[in-house]
Short mmCIF file of C-alpha atoms and ligand atoms in Angstrom, two decimals:
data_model
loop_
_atom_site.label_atom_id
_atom_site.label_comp_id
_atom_site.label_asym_id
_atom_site.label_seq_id
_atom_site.Cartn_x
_atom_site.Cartn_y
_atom_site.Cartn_z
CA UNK A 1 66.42 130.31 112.10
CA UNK A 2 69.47 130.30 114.63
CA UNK A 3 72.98 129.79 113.15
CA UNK A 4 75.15 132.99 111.80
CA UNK A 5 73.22 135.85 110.20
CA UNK A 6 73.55 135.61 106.22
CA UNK A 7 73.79 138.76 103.65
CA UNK A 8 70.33 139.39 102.59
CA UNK A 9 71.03 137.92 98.99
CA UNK A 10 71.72 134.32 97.57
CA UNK A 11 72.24 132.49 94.81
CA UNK A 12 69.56 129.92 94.35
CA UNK A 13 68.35 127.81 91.43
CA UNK A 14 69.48 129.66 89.03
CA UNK A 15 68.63 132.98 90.70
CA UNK A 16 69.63 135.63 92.83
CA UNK A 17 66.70 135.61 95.83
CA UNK A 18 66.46 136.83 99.25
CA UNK A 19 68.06 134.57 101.70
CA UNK A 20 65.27 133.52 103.77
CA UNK A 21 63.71 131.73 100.96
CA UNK A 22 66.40 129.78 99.40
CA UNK A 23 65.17 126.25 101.00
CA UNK A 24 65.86 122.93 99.86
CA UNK A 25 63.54 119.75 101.24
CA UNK A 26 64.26 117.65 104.41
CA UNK A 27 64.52 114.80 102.32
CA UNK A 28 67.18 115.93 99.91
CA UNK A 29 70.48 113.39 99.68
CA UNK A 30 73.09 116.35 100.05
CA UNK A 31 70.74 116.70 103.62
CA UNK A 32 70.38 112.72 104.02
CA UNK A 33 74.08 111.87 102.84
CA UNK A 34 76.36 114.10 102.61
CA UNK A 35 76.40 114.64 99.19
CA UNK A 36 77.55 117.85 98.22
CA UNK A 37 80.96 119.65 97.71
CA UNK A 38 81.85 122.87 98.95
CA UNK A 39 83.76 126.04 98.67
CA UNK A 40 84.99 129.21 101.09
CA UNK A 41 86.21 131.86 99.67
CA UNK A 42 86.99 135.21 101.62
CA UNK A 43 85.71 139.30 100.93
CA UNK A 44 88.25 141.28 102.73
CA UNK A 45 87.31 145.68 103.41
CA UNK A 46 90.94 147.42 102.48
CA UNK A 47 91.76 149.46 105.45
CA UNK A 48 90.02 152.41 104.36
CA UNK A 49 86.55 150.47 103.90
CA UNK A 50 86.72 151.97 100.40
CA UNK A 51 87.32 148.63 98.09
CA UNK A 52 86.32 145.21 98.68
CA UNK A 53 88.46 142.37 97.52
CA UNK A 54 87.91 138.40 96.95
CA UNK A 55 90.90 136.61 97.82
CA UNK A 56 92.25 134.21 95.04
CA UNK A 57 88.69 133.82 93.39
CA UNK A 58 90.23 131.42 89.96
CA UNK A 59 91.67 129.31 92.57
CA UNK A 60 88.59 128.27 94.84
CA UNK A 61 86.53 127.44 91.51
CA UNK A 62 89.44 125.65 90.21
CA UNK A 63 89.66 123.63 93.41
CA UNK A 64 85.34 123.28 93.38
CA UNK A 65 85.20 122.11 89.84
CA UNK A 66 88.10 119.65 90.89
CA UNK A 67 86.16 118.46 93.74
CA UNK A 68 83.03 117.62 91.60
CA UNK A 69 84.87 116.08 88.99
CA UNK A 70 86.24 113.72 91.62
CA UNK A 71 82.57 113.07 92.46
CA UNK A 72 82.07 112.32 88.77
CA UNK A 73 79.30 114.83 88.90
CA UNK A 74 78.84 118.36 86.90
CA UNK A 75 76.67 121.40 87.31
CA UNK A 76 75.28 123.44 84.54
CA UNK A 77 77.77 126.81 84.78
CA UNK A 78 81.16 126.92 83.46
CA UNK A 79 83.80 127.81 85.32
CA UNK A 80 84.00 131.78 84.38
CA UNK A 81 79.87 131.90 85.03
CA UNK A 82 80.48 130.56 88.44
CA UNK A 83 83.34 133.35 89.14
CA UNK A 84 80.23 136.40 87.22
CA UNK A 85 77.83 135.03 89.69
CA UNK A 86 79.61 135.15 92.43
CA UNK A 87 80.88 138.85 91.67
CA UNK A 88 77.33 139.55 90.98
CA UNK A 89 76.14 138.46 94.45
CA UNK A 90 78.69 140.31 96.10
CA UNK A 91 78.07 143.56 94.64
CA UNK A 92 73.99 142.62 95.04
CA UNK A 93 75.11 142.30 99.18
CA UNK A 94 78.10 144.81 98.82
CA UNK A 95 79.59 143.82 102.59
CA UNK A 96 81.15 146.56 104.30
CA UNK A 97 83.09 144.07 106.43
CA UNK A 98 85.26 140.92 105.86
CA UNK A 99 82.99 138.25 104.68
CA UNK A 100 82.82 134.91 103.88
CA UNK A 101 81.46 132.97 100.26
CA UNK A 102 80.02 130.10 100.58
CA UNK A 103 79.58 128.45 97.08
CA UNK A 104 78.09 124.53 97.18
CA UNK A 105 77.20 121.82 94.80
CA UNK A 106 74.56 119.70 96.42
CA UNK A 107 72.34 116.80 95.03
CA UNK A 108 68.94 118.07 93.89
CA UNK A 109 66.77 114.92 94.85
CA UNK A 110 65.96 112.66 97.80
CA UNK A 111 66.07 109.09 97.22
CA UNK A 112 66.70 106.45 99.85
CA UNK A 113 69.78 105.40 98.85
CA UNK A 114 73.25 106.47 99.08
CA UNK A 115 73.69 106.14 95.13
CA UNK A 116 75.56 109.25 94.04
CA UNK A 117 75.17 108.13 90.43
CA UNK A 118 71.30 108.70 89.24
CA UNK A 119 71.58 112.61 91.15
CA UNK A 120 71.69 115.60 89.56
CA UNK A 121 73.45 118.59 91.37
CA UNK A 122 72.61 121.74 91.49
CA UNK A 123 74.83 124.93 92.62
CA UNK A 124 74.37 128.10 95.23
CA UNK A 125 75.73 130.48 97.21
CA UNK A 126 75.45 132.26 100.40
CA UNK A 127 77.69 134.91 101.99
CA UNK A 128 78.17 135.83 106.00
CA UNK A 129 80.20 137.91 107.38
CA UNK A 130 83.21 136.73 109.41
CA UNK A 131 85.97 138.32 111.26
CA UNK A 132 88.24 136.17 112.99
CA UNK A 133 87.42 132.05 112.50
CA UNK A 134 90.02 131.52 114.86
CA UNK A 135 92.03 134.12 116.62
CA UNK A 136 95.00 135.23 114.57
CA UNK A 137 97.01 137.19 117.72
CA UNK A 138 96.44 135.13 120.59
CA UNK A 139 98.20 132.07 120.35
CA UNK A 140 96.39 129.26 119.69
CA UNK A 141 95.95 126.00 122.00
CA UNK A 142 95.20 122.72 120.27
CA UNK A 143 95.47 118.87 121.17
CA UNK A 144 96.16 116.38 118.45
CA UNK A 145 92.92 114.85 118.14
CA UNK A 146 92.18 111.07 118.58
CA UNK A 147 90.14 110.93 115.27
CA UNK A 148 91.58 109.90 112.13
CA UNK A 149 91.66 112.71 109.01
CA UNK A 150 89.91 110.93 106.65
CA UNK A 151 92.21 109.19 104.42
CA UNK A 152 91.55 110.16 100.40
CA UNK A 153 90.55 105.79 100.09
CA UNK A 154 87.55 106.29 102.31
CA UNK A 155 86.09 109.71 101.51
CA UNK A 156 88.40 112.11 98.96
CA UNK A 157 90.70 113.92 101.56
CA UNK A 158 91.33 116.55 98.30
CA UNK A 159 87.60 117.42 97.61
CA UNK A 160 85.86 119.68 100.10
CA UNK A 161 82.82 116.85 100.31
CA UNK A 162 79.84 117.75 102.54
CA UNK A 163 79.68 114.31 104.39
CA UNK A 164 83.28 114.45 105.25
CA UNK A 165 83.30 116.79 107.26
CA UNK A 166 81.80 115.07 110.10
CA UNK A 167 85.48 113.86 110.68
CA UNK A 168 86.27 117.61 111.28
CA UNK A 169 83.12 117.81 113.69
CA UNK A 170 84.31 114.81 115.40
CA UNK A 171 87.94 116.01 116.41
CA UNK A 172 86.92 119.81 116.69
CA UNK A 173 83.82 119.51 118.80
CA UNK A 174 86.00 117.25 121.22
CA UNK A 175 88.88 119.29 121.31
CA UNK A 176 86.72 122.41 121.87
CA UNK A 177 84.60 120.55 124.65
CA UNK A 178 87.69 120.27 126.43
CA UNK A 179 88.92 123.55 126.38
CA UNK A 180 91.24 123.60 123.08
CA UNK A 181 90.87 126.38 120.46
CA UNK A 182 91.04 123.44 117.55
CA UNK A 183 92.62 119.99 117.26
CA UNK A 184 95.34 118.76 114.78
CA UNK A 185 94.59 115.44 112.94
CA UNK A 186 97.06 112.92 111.93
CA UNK A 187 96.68 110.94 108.87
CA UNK A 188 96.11 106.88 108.73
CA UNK A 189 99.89 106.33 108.75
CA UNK A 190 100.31 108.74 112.38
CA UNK A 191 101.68 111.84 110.43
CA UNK A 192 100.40 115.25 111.17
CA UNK A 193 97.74 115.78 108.16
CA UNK A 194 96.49 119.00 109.05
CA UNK A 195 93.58 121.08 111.16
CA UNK A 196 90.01 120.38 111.32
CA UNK A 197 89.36 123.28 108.76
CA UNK A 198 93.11 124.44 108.21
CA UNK A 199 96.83 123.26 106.94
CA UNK A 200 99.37 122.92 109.19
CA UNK A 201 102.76 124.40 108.79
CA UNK A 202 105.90 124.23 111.46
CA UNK A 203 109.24 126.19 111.72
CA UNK A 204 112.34 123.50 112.48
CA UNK A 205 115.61 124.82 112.58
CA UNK A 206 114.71 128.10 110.46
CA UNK A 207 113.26 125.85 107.66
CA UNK A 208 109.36 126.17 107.20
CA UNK A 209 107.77 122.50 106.65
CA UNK A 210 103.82 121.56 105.72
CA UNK A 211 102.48 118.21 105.39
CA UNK A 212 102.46 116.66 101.58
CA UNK A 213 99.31 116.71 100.33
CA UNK A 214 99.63 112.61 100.37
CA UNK A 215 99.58 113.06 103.89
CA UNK A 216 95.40 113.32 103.09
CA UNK A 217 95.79 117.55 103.97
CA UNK A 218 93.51 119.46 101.70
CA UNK A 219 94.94 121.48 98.67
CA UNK A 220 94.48 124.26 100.81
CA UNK A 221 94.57 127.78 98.85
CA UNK A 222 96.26 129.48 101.87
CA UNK A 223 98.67 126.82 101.95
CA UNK A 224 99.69 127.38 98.88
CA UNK A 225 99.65 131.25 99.23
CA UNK A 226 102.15 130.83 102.32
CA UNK A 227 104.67 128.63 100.16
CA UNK A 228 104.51 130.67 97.32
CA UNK A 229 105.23 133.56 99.37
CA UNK A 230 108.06 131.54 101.31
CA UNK A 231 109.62 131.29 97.49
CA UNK A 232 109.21 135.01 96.88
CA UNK A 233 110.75 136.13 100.63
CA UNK A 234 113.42 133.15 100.11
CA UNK A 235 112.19 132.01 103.49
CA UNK A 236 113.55 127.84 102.79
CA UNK A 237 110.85 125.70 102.71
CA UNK A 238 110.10 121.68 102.61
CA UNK A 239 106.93 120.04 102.17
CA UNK A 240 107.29 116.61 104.11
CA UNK A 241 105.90 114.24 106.11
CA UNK A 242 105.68 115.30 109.80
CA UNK A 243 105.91 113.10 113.03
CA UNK A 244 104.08 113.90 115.98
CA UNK A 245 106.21 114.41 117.92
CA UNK A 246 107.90 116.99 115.65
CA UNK A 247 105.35 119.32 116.34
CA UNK A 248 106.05 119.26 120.66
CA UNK A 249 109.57 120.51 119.69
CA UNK A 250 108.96 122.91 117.04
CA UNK A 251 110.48 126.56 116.66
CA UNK A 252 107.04 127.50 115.18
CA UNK A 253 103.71 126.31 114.33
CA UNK A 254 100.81 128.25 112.60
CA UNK A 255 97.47 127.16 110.57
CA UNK A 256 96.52 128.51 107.41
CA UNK A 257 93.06 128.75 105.70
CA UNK A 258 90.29 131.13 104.08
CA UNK A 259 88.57 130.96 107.89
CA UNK A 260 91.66 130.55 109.68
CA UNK A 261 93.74 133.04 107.68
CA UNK A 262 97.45 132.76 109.39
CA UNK A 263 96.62 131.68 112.78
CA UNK A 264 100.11 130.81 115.10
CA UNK A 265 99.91 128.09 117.94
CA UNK A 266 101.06 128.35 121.09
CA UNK A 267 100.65 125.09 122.50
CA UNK A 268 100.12 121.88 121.32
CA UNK A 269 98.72 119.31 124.19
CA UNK A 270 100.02 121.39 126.57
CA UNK A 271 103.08 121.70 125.31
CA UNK A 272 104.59 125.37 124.58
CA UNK A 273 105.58 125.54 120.87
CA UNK A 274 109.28 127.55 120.70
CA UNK A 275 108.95 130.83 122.99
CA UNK A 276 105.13 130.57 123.13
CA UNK A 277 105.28 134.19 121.31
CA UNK A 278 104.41 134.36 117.56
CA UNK A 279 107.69 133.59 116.01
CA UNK A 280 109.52 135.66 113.13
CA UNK A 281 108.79 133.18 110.50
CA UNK A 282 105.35 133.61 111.21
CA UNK A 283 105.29 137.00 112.55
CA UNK A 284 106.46 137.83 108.66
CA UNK A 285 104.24 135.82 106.35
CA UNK A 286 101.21 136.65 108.96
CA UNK A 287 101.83 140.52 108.19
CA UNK A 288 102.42 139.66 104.55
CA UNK A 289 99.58 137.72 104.13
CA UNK A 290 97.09 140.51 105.64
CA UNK A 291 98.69 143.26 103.16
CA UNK A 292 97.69 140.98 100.18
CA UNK A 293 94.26 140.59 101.53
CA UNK A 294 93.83 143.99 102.20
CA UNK A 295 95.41 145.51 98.36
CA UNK A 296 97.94 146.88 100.30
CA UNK A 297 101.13 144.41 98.34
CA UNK A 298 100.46 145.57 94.64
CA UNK A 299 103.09 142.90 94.00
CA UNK A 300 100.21 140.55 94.54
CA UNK A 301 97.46 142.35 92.86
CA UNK A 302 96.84 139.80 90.78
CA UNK A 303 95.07 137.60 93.38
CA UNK A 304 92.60 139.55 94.08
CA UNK A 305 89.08 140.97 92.46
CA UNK A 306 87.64 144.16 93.32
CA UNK A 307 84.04 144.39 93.58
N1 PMP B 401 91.77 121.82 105.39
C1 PMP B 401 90.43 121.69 105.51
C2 PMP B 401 89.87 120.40 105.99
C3 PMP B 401 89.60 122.77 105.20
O1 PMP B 401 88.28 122.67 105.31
C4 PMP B 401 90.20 123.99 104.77
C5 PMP B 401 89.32 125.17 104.46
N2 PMP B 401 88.91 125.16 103.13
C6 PMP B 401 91.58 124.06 104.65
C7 PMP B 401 92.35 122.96 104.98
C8 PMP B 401 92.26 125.31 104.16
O2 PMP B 401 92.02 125.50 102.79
P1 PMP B 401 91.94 126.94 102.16
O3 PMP B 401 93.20 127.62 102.46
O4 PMP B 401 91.75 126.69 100.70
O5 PMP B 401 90.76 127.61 102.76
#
């Protein structure tokens, strides 16, 4: 099988099993339809390779139970059994480099139909390792895409569902086919909703601004890391709706997400954003950001769990 290499261990019907033989059947409706939710959750290595940390654990299960309760559909483990099995894979595949979770909740069946209702959903996990999703030091290039974020009437903009993210296919796979890093998506009404797997934040006039969440962005956990840590640094901060034309003529511009981590832009359809350097807003919650990760902020200790 091509694709990125997996940790040796997953979590698979009920079970932790080797990787190559958690398998599911072409004809399954999560396959067929899209139907499935998903999680990403991040392992970072602290600096001396000694501990491993996941990043904000409660809050990704939180935000997957959320998504399948939007779906109207439940899986048989709690909330506390999904954060013990996930610890307990971790230490089973004990990465020695930053890593990535990837917990889903997929139909079990394959009927021809699109009927989410008679399903039954099952839950698993798989873990690869990943460095940089996007680059976090080189400045990022993105156009604004001409596909549509999903708005939360068509497919739930707030759930991470399966199916939708062939909207973030759409927009990224152009963008990267013609040279961009990513591609920014604007929301039904023409306002900035976010990245293809990322929020979207901006610097205007010293005051840091993301999206509303009614502007169909995800609940992004990053996002919310970088505004709470806004509050704590007294950085000022507005969560608004943003034009698109806002973003040509911004100070700053970064993306934030468990891939993406803090990832600044440097142009935005060719346009340089502020000095085309990383700006000090940025500069500051970027370096911030990767101390938390990493256990170096005890401050923050709270968001993380060793393995
Ligand atoms: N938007 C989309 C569409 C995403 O897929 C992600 C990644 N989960 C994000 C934003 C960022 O969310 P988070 O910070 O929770 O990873």
């Amino acid at each position: 099988m091509s694709g990125q290499q997996s940790f040796p261990f997953a979590f698979f019907e009920g079970k932790i099993i080797p990787f190559k033989d958690a398998k599911i059947s072409i004809s399954n409706n999560a396959l067929q339809y899209g139907n499935g939710i998903f999680g990403g959750i991040r392992c970072y290595v602290s600096e001396e390779k000694k501990d491993v940390f996941i990043f904000r654990i409660s809050d990704h299960y939180k935000r997957f139970l959320k998504s399948l309760r939007i779906l109207n559909k439940t899986i048989s483990y709690n909330y506390q059994e999904l954060i013990d099995i996930t610890v307990k894979l971790a230490k089973k595949n004990h990465p020695d480099t930053d890593t990535y979770i990837r917990p889903f909740a997929y139909a079990k069946e394959g009927f021809i139909s699109p009927d989410l209702h008679p399903l039954t959903f099952d839950f698993a996990i798989y873990m690869v390792p990943l460095g940089e999703y996007l680059s976090v030091d080189k400045g990022l290039k993105l156009a604004v895409s001409n596909w549509i974020r999903i708005n939360d009437n068509m497919i739930p903009s707030r759930a991470k569902v399966c199916g939708g993210y062939i909207n973030s296919s759409m927009a990224k796979g152009d963008a990267v086919a013609l040279g961009f890093d990513d591609a920014l998506m604007l929301d039904i009404s023409g306002h900035v909703a976010e990245g293809t797997g990322a929020n979207f934040f901006m610097v205007r006039d010293g005051l840091l601004i993301t999206s509303p969440k009614s502007s169909d962005a995800l609940e992004g956990i990053t996002r919310r890391t970088i505004i709470e840590l806004a509050n704590d640094r007294h950085i000022p901060f507005l969560e608004r709706e943003i034009d698109r034309t806002e973003i040509y003529i911004a100070e700053e511009a970064f993306l934030t997400g468990t891939g993406a981590q803090v990832a600044w832009i440097a142009e935005i359809d060719g346009r340089v954003i502020g000095s085309g350097k990383i700006g000090p807003i940025t500069k500051k919650l970027q370096t911030l950001f990767f101390n938390i990760v990493r256990g170096k902020e005890k401050r923050y200790a709270s968001w993380l769990n060793k393995i």
